[in-house]
CSV table of C-alpha atoms in Angstrom, one decimal:
chain,number,residue,atom,x,y,z
A,1,MET,CA,-15.6,-3.3,3.3
A,2,TYR,CA,-16.5,0.0,4.4
A,3,PRO,CA,-19.5,1.7,2.3
A,4,GLY,CA,-19.0,5.2,4.7
A,5,ALA,CA,-15.2,5.9,3.3
A,6,THR,CA,-16.2,8.7,0.9
A,7,HIS,CA,-14.1,10.9,1.4
A,8,THR,CA,-11.3,12.0,-1.5
A,9,ARG,CA,-7.9,12.5,-2.1
A,10,PHE,CA,-8.5,16.4,-2.2
A,11,GLU,CA,-9.9,16.6,1.5
A,12,HIS,CA,-6.8,14.7,2.2
A,13,ALA,CA,-4.6,16.9,0.3
A,14,LEU,CA,-6.5,19.6,2.1
A,15,GLY,CA,-6.2,18.3,5.6
A,16,ALA,CA,-2.3,17.5,5.8
A,17,TYR,CA,-1.6,21.5,3.7
A,18,HIS,CA,-4.3,22.2,7.3
A,19,LEU,CA,-1.2,20.3,8.9
A,20,ALA,CA,1.6,21.8,7.6
A,21,CYS,CA,0.6,25.4,7.8
A,22,ARG,CA,0.7,25.3,11.4
A,23,VAL,CA,3.0,23.6,11.6
A,24,THR,CA,5.4,26.4,9.9
A,25,LYS,CA,4.7,29.6,7.1
A,26,GLU,CA,7.5,27.8,4.9
A,27,LEU,CA,6.2,28.6,1.8
A,28,ASP,CA,7.3,25.3,-0.1
A,29,VAL,CA,6.5,23.8,3.0
A,30,GLN,CA,2.9,24.4,2.6
A,31,LEU,CA,2.2,23.6,-1.2
A,32,ALA,CA,4.2,20.2,-0.6
A,33,ALA,CA,1.9,19.1,1.3
A,34,LEU,CA,-0.5,19.7,-0.3
A,35,LEU,CA,0.0,18.1,-3.6
A,36,HIS,CA,2.1,15.3,-1.8
A,37,ASP,CA,0.0,13.3,-3.8
A,38,ILE,CA,-0.6,14.8,-7.3
A,39,GLY,CA,1.0,12.3,-9.4
A,40,HIS,CA,-1.6,9.4,-7.3
A,41,TYR,CA,-2.8,6.9,-9.0
A,42,PRO,CA,-6.6,5.8,-9.1
A,43,PHE,CA,-7.7,3.0,-6.1
A,44,SER,CA,-5.4,3.9,-3.7
A,45,HIS,CA,-1.9,2.2,-3.7
A,46,ALA,CA,-3.3,-0.6,-5.5
A,47,LEU,CA,-1.2,0.4,-8.6
A,48,GLU,CA,2.2,0.2,-7.2
A,49,GLU,CA,1.3,-3.0,-5.7
A,50,ALA,CA,0.9,-4.1,-9.3
A,51,GLY,CA,4.1,-2.8,-10.4
A,52,LEU,CA,3.6,0.7,-11.4
A,53,PRO,CA,6.0,3.4,-10.5
A,54,PRO,CA,5.7,5.2,-7.0
A,55,HIS,CA,3.0,7.6,-7.8
A,56,GLU,CA,5.5,10.3,-6.2
A,57,SER,CA,7.9,9.9,-9.0
A,58,LEU,CA,4.9,10.8,-11.3
A,59,ALA,CA,4.0,14.2,-10.1
A,60,ALA,CA,6.8,16.0,-11.9
A,61,ARG,CA,4.3,15.8,-15.0
A,62,HIS,CA,2.0,17.5,-13.3
A,63,LEU,CA,4.3,20.2,-11.7
A,64,ARG,CA,6.5,21.0,-14.5
A,65,SER,CA,3.7,21.8,-17.2
A,66,GLY,CA,0.3,23.3,-18.2
A,67,ALA,CA,-2.1,25.5,-15.3
A,68,LEU,CA,-0.5,24.1,-12.2
A,69,ALA,CA,3.2,24.8,-13.2
A,70,ALA,CA,1.8,28.4,-13.9
A,71,ALA,CA,-0.1,28.5,-10.8
A,72,LEU,CA,3.8,27.6,-9.3
A,73,ASP,CA,5.2,30.4,-11.1
A,74,ARG,CA,3.1,33.2,-10.4
A,75,LEU,CA,3.7,32.1,-6.9
A,76,GLY,CA,7.3,32.0,-7.0
A,77,VAL,CA,7.6,27.8,-6.6
A,78,PRO,CA,8.8,26.6,-8.8
A,79,ALA,CA,8.4,22.5,-9.3
A,80,GLU,CA,11.6,22.1,-8.5
A,81,ARG,CA,11.5,22.8,-4.9
A,82,LEU,CA,8.6,21.0,-4.4
A,83,LEU,CA,9.7,17.9,-6.1
A,84,PRO,CA,12.7,16.8,-3.8
A,85,LEU,CA,10.5,17.5,-0.9
A,86,ILE,CA,7.1,15.2,-2.6
A,87,GLN,CA,9.5,12.8,-3.2
A,88,GLY,CA,11.8,12.4,-0.4
A,89,THR,CA,14.6,13.4,-1.7
A,90,SER,CA,15.5,16.9,0.2
A,91,THR,CA,17.9,18.0,2.8
A,92,SER,CA,15.4,20.7,3.6
A,93,ARG,CA,15.3,21.2,7.6
A,94,PHE,CA,11.7,20.5,6.7
A,95,ALA,CA,11.7,17.9,4.8
A,96,GLY,CA,10.9,15.4,7.6
A,97,LEU,CA,7.1,17.3,7.5
A,98,VAL,CA,7.1,15.9,4.2
A,99,ALA,CA,8.3,12.8,3.7
A,100,GLY,CA,8.9,11.1,6.9
A,101,SER,CA,8.2,8.7,9.7
A,102,LEU,CA,5.9,11.7,11.8
A,103,ASP,CA,4.8,13.7,8.6
A,104,VAL,CA,1.7,15.0,8.2
A,105,ASP,CA,0.4,13.2,5.7
A,106,LYS,CA,-0.1,10.3,8.0
A,107,LEU,CA,-0.6,12.3,10.9
A,108,ASP,CA,-4.0,13.2,8.8
A,109,TYR,CA,-5.1,10.2,6.2
A,110,LEU,CA,-5.0,8.6,10.0
A,111,SER,CA,-7.3,10.2,11.6
A,112,ARG,CA,-9.3,11.0,8.8
A,113,ASP,CA,-10.1,7.1,7.6
A,114,ALA,CA,-10.8,6.0,10.7
A,115,THR,CA,-13.5,8.4,11.1
A,116,MET,CA,-15.4,8.3,8.0
A,117,CYS,CA,-14.9,4.3,7.6
A,118,GLY,CA,-16.6,4.5,11.7
A,119,VAL,CA,-13.5,2.9,13.2
A,120,PRO,CA,-11.8,4.1,16.8
A,121,TYR,CA,-8.3,2.1,15.8
A,122,GLY,CA,-7.2,5.3,14.6
A,123,VAL,CA,-7.0,7.3,17.4
A,124,ILE,CA,-3.8,9.5,17.4
A,125,ASP,CA,-3.0,13.4,19.2
A,126,VAL,CA,-2.9,15.3,17.0
A,127,ASP,CA,-2.6,17.8,18.9
A,128,ARG,CA,0.2,16.7,20.8
A,129,LEU,CA,2.0,15.8,17.7
A,130,LEU,CA,2.1,19.0,16.4
A,131,THR,CA,2.9,21.1,19.9
A,132,SER,CA,6.1,18.4,20.3
A,133,LEU,CA,8.0,19.1,17.1
A,134,THR,CA,11.3,20.9,17.9
A,135,LEU,CA,13.6,22.2,14.7
A,136,GLY,CA,17.1,21.0,15.5
A,137,PRO,CA,20.2,21.4,12.8
A,138,ASP,CA,19.7,18.4,11.3
A,139,GLY,CA,15.6,18.1,11.2
A,140,ILE,CA,12.0,17.4,12.5
A,141,ALA,CA,13.1,16.1,16.2
A,142,LEU,CA,10.0,15.3,19.4
A,143,HIS,CA,10.5,16.7,22.7
A,144,THR,CA,10.4,14.2,24.8
A,145,LYS,CA,6.3,15.3,26.1
A,146,GLY,CA,5.4,14.3,22.8
A,147,LEU,CA,6.5,10.8,22.7
A,148,ALA,CA,3.4,8.3,24.4
A,149,ALA,CA,1.0,10.6,21.4
A,150,LEU,CA,4.4,8.7,18.8
A,151,GLU,CA,3.6,5.6,20.7
A,152,SER,CA,-0.6,6.1,20.1
A,153,LEU,CA,0.6,7.1,16.3
A,154,LEU,CA,2.7,3.7,15.9
A,155,PHE,CA,-0.4,0.9,17.3
A,156,ALA,CA,-2.6,4.0,15.7
A,157,LYS,CA,-0.8,3.2,12.6
A,158,TYR,CA,-0.5,-1.1,13.1
A,159,GLN,CA,-4.5,-1.7,14.1
A,160,MET,CA,-4.9,0.2,10.9
A,161,TYR,CA,-3.5,-2.2,8.9
A,162,ARG,CA,-4.9,-5.2,10.5
A,163,ASN,CA,-8.3,-4.3,11.0
A,164,VAL,CA,-8.7,-0.9,7.6
A,165,TYR,CA,-5.9,-1.7,5.3
A,166,TRP,CA,-5.6,-5.3,5.1
A,167,HIS,CA,-8.8,-6.6,6.1
A,168,HIS,CA,-9.5,-9.6,3.9
A,169,ALA,CA,-12.3,-8.1,1.9
A,170,VAL,CA,-9.8,-4.5,1.5
A,171,ARG,CA,-6.9,-7.4,-0.1
A,172,SER,CA,-9.3,-9.8,-2.0
A,173,ALA,CA,-11.0,-6.9,-3.9
A,174,THR,CA,-7.1,-5.3,-4.6
A,175,SER,CA,-5.8,-8.9,-5.8
A,176,MET,CA,-8.0,-9.2,-8.4
A,177,PHE,CA,-7.9,-5.4,-8.8
A,178,LYS,CA,-4.4,-5.7,-9.4
A,179,ARG,CA,-4.3,-8.8,-12.1
A,180,LEU,CA,-6.7,-7.1,-14.0
A,181,VAL,CA,-4.5,-4.4,-14.8
A,182,ARG,CA,-1.9,-5.8,-15.5
A,183,ARG,CA,-3.8,-8.5,-17.8
A,184,ALA,CA,-5.4,-5.1,-19.9
A,185,ILE,CA,-1.4,-3.7,-19.5
A,186,ALA,CA,0.4,-6.8,-20.7
A,187,SER,CA,-2.3,-7.2,-23.8
A,188,GLY,CA,-1.9,-3.3,-25.1
A,189,ARG,CA,-5.3,-2.2,-24.2
A,190,MET,CA,-3.8,0.4,-21.7
A,191,SER,CA,-0.4,1.8,-20.9
A,192,PRO,CA,0.5,2.4,-18.1
A,193,ASP,CA,0.6,6.2,-18.9
A,194,ASP,CA,-3.2,5.7,-19.7
A,195,ILE,CA,-3.9,4.9,-16.0
A,196,ALA,CA,-1.7,7.6,-14.0
A,197,VAL,CA,-3.7,10.2,-15.5
A,198,ALA,CA,-7.2,8.0,-15.5
A,199,THR,CA,-9.9,8.6,-13.0
A,200,ASP,CA,-11.3,6.0,-10.2
A,201,ASP,CA,-14.5,6.0,-13.0
A,202,GLY,CA,-12.6,6.2,-16.3
A,203,LEU,CA,-10.0,3.1,-15.1
A,204,SER,CA,-13.4,1.2,-13.8
A,205,HIS,CA,-15.1,1.8,-17.8
A,206,GLU,CA,-11.8,1.1,-19.4
A,207,LEU,CA,-11.4,-2.0,-17.7
A,208,GLN,CA,-14.4,-3.3,-18.8
A,209,GLN,CA,-15.2,-2.6,-21.9
A,210,HIS,CA,-12.8,-5.5,-22.6
A,211,ASP,CA,-12.0,-7.4,-19.6
A,212,ARG,CA,-11.8,-10.4,-20.7
A,213,THR,CA,-10.8,-12.5,-17.6
A,214,GLY,CA,-14.5,-12.0,-15.5
A,215,LEU,CA,-13.1,-9.5,-12.6
A,216,ALA,CA,-14.5,-6.9,-13.7
A,217,ARG,CA,-17.6,-7.9,-13.6
A,218,ALA,CA,-16.8,-9.8,-10.5
A,219,LEU,CA,-15.5,-6.4,-8.6
A,220,ARG,CA,-18.8,-4.5,-10.0
A,221,GLU,CA,-20.6,-7.0,-8.2
A,222,ARG,CA,-18.6,-7.8,-5.5
A,223,ARG,CA,-18.1,-11.0,-6.0
A,224,LEU,CA,-15.4,-10.9,-4.2
A,225,ALA,CA,-12.3,-14.3,-4.3
A,226,LYS,CA,-12.8,-15.6,-1.1
A,227,ARG,CA,-10.5,-16.8,1.5
A,228,ALA,CA,-9.4,-20.4,0.6
A,229,LEU,CA,-6.5,-19.8,3.1
A,230,ASP,CA,-5.4,-17.7,5.6
A,231,ILE,CA,-2.3,-17.9,8.2
A,232,PRO,CA,-1.2,-15.0,10.6
A,233,ALA,CA,2.9,-13.9,9.9
A,234,THR,CA,3.6,-14.6,13.3
A,235,ASP,CA,3.0,-18.4,12.2
A,236,LEU,CA,4.5,-19.1,10.2
A,237,PRO,CA,8.5,-19.8,10.1
A,238,ALA,CA,10.5,-16.3,10.6
A,239,GLU,CA,12.3,-16.7,7.9
A,240,THR,CA,9.8,-15.6,5.3
A,241,ALA,CA,10.7,-14.4,1.7
A,242,ASP,CA,9.7,-10.5,0.8
A,243,TRP,CA,8.9,-11.5,-3.2
A,244,PRO,CA,5.7,-11.6,-2.8
A,245,SER,CA,5.3,-8.1,-1.8
A,246,ARG,CA,8.3,-6.9,-4.2
A,247,ASP,CA,8.3,-8.5,-7.1
A,248,PRO,CA,4.8,-8.7,-8.8
A,249,ASP,CA,5.9,-10.2,-11.7
A,250,LEU,CA,7.1,-13.4,-10.0
A,251,LEU,CA,4.4,-13.2,-8.2
A,252,GLU,CA,2.0,-13.2,-10.5
A,253,ARG,CA,4.7,-16.1,-12.7
A,254,VAL,CA,3.7,-17.9,-9.0
A,255,GLU,CA,-0.1,-17.2,-8.8
A,256,ASP,CA,-0.2,-18.5,-12.9
A,257,ARG,CA,1.7,-22.1,-11.8
A,258,LEU,CA,-0.4,-22.5,-8.8
A,259,THR,CA,-3.0,-22.0,-10.9
A,260,ARG,CA,-2.3,-24.6,-12.8
A,261,GLU,CA,-0.9,-27.3,-10.3
A,262,LEU,CA,-4.7,-27.1,-8.9
A,263,GLY,CA,-6.2,-27.8,-11.7
A,264,LEU,CA,-8.2,-24.1,-11.1
A,265,ARG,CA,-9.2,-21.9,-14.5
A,266,ALA,CA,-6.8,-19.0,-15.1
A,267,ASP,CA,-7.3,-15.5,-12.6
A,268,GLN,CA,-9.3,-17.8,-9.9
A,269,LEU,CA,-6.3,-17.6,-7.7
A,270,PHE,CA,-4.5,-14.4,-5.7
A,271,LEU,CA,-1.7,-15.1,-3.3
A,272,ASP,CA,-1.2,-12.3,-0.8
A,273,PHE,CA,1.1,-11.8,1.7
A,274,PRO,CA,1.2,-7.1,2.0
A,275,SER,CA,4.2,-5.8,3.2
A,276,LYS,CA,4.8,-2.6,4.1
A,277,PRO,CA,8.1,-2.3,6.6
A,278,ASP,CA,8.6,1.5,6.2
A,279,MET,CA,5.0,2.5,6.9
A,280,PHE,CA,5.8,1.6,10.7
A,281,ASP,CA,9.4,3.4,10.7
A,282,VAL,CA,9.2,5.2,13.4
A,283,SER,CA,13.3,6.4,13.0
A,284,ILE,CA,13.1,10.0,14.7
A,285,PRO,CA,15.5,11.9,16.9
A,286,GLY,CA,14.1,12.0,21.1
A,287,ALA,CA,12.1,8.6,20.5
A,288,GLU,CA,15.3,6.5,21.0
A,289,SER,CA,14.3,6.2,24.0
A,290,LEU,CA,11.1,4.2,24.1
A,291,GLY,CA,13.6,1.5,21.4
A,292,LEU,CA,10.7,1.8,19.1
A,293,PRO,CA,12.5,0.4,16.0
A,294,ARG,CA,12.4,-3.6,17.5
A,295,VAL,CA,8.5,-2.3,18.6
A,296,ALA,CA,7.6,-1.3,14.9
A,297,ALA,CA,9.3,-4.6,13.8
A,298,GLU,CA,6.8,-6.4,15.7
A,299,LEU,CA,4.2,-5.3,14.8
A,300,GLN,CA,4.4,-5.2,11.2
A,301,ARG,CA,4.9,-8.7,11.6
A,302,SER,CA,1.6,-9.1,14.2
A,303,ALA,CA,-0.7,-6.8,11.5
A,304,GLN,CA,1.1,-9.3,8.0
A,305,ARG,CA,-1.1,-12.3,7.1
A,306,LEU,CA,-0.7,-14.9,4.3
A,307,ARG,CA,-4.0,-15.5,2.3
A,308,VAL,CA,-5.0,-17.3,-1.2
A,309,PHE,CA,-8.0,-16.2,-2.7
A,310,VAL,CA,-9.8,-18.2,-5.2
A,311,LEU,CA,-13.2,-17.7,-7.2
A,312,GLU,CA,-14.0,-21.2,-7.9
A,313,PRO,CA,-14.4,-24.0,-4.8
A,314,ALA,CA,-10.5,-25.3,-4.1
A,315,GLU,CA,-8.8,-27.1,-1.5
A,316,ILE,CA,-5.4,-25.7,-0.7
A,317,PRO,CA,-2.6,-27.1,0.5
A,318,ALA,CA,-1.4,-25.0,3.7
A,319,ARG,CA,1.9,-26.2,4.4
A,320,ALA,CA,2.7,-26.2,0.4
A,321,ILE,CA,2.2,-22.7,1.1
A,322,VAL,CA,3.8,-21.8,4.0
A,323,GLU,CA,6.8,-23.6,2.5
A,324,LEU,CA,6.7,-22.0,-0.9
A,325,VAL,CA,6.9,-17.9,0.7
A,326,THR,CA,9.9,-19.5,2.5
A,327,TRP,CA,11.9,-19.7,-0.5
A,328,PRO,CA,14.1,-16.6,-1.9
A,329,ALA,CA,13.1,-15.4,-5.2
A,330,GLU,CA,15.8,-17.1,-6.7
A,331,GLU,CA,14.4,-20.5,-6.2
A,332,VAL,CA,10.9,-19.8,-6.7
A,333,LYS,CA,12.8,-18.6,-10.4
A,334,ALA,CA,14.6,-21.3,-10.9
A,335,ARG,CA,11.5,-24.0,-10.0
A,336,LEU,CA,9.9,-22.0,-12.2
A,337,GLU,CA,11.8,-22.0,-14.9
A,338,GLU,CA,12.8,-25.2,-15.0
A,339,ASP,CA,9.2,-26.0,-15.0
A,340,ARG,CA,9.6,-28.7,-11.3
A,341,GLY,CA,6.2,-28.6,-9.6
A,342,LEU,CA,5.6,-25.1,-6.7
A,343,LEU,CA,3.5,-27.3,-4.1
A,344,SER,CA,5.6,-30.1,-2.7
A,345,ALA,CA,5.3,-33.8,-2.0
A,346,ALA,CA,6.2,-33.1,1.6
A,347,GLY,CA,3.8,-29.8,1.7
A,348,ARG,CA,0.8,-31.4,0.1
A,349,GLY,CA,-0.5,-33.4,3.0
A,350,SER,CA,-2.1,-30.1,4.5
A,351,ALA,CA,-5.1,-28.1,3.5
A,352,ALA,CA,-7.1,-26.1,5.1
A,353,SER,CA,-10.1,-24.8,2.6
């Protein structure tokens, strides 16, 4: 999608560290910012969507043993002081700088991703935000002079999610990659532990060696699944379910059933309805007067799209898919277990292709 976006997580780590150093001289906070992504999987957050543990929980294996642990010991900063900051469980007043609504991670990657992708959407006033941060007894707060910059940050997130992170080509590739990895794990060819320590190139090579789905080759050749259905969330009923983004096991079962009901070959259909409400959270002292939590919820919904991707031509009954994502997870599971159809008779009357 954005071939110029060749920046690395190492560069991002240095950027987050630099911003942390501008705010505080606390070594623990600076190092936590530098190492906040140390447990990250290959290919960004796609594997967390596939059901693997959050990358923050994997930081311990890198910080508690080996050369990195030895280096931290020489600095007098054991892993046990950094992990709560990285994992968002710290009670330190500085915790919000590493894992919070206005942390240095977001301040760096939004600007960096926008620059490297060559888009104008992620422009934020980092300097204004940093100089507006205050440290109170309850932690990080924002001076009123930084409220306009905070609004800009929120809208930058919205624009980046809508136009970059949730672009249809990105989501198609993500859906295919998740299925490929889950199939590899289910077959026993790879384990989550192997994947957690793999590089991008190493994981790609392993997935291509014994791929029976054809997805690895399709991704290598940039043959992405096409949109057979694409509906903005603002056009959906207000009461939509969150299982498509929260329950990858159920999502895969639904995709397999839809594939069968539509007469498609295995691994040819992907249902995608991403959700990231925490990413739009702006709960920081000093920002209450703007009413941003309500705005954040509306922006999250405006950025979302319900999509069905297919690798072979298919007519997708739009009303049936919309109805499907309004059912709670319990009803979907019951229909699957009782072998009842997911594409209801009422919903099959409308098709989008």
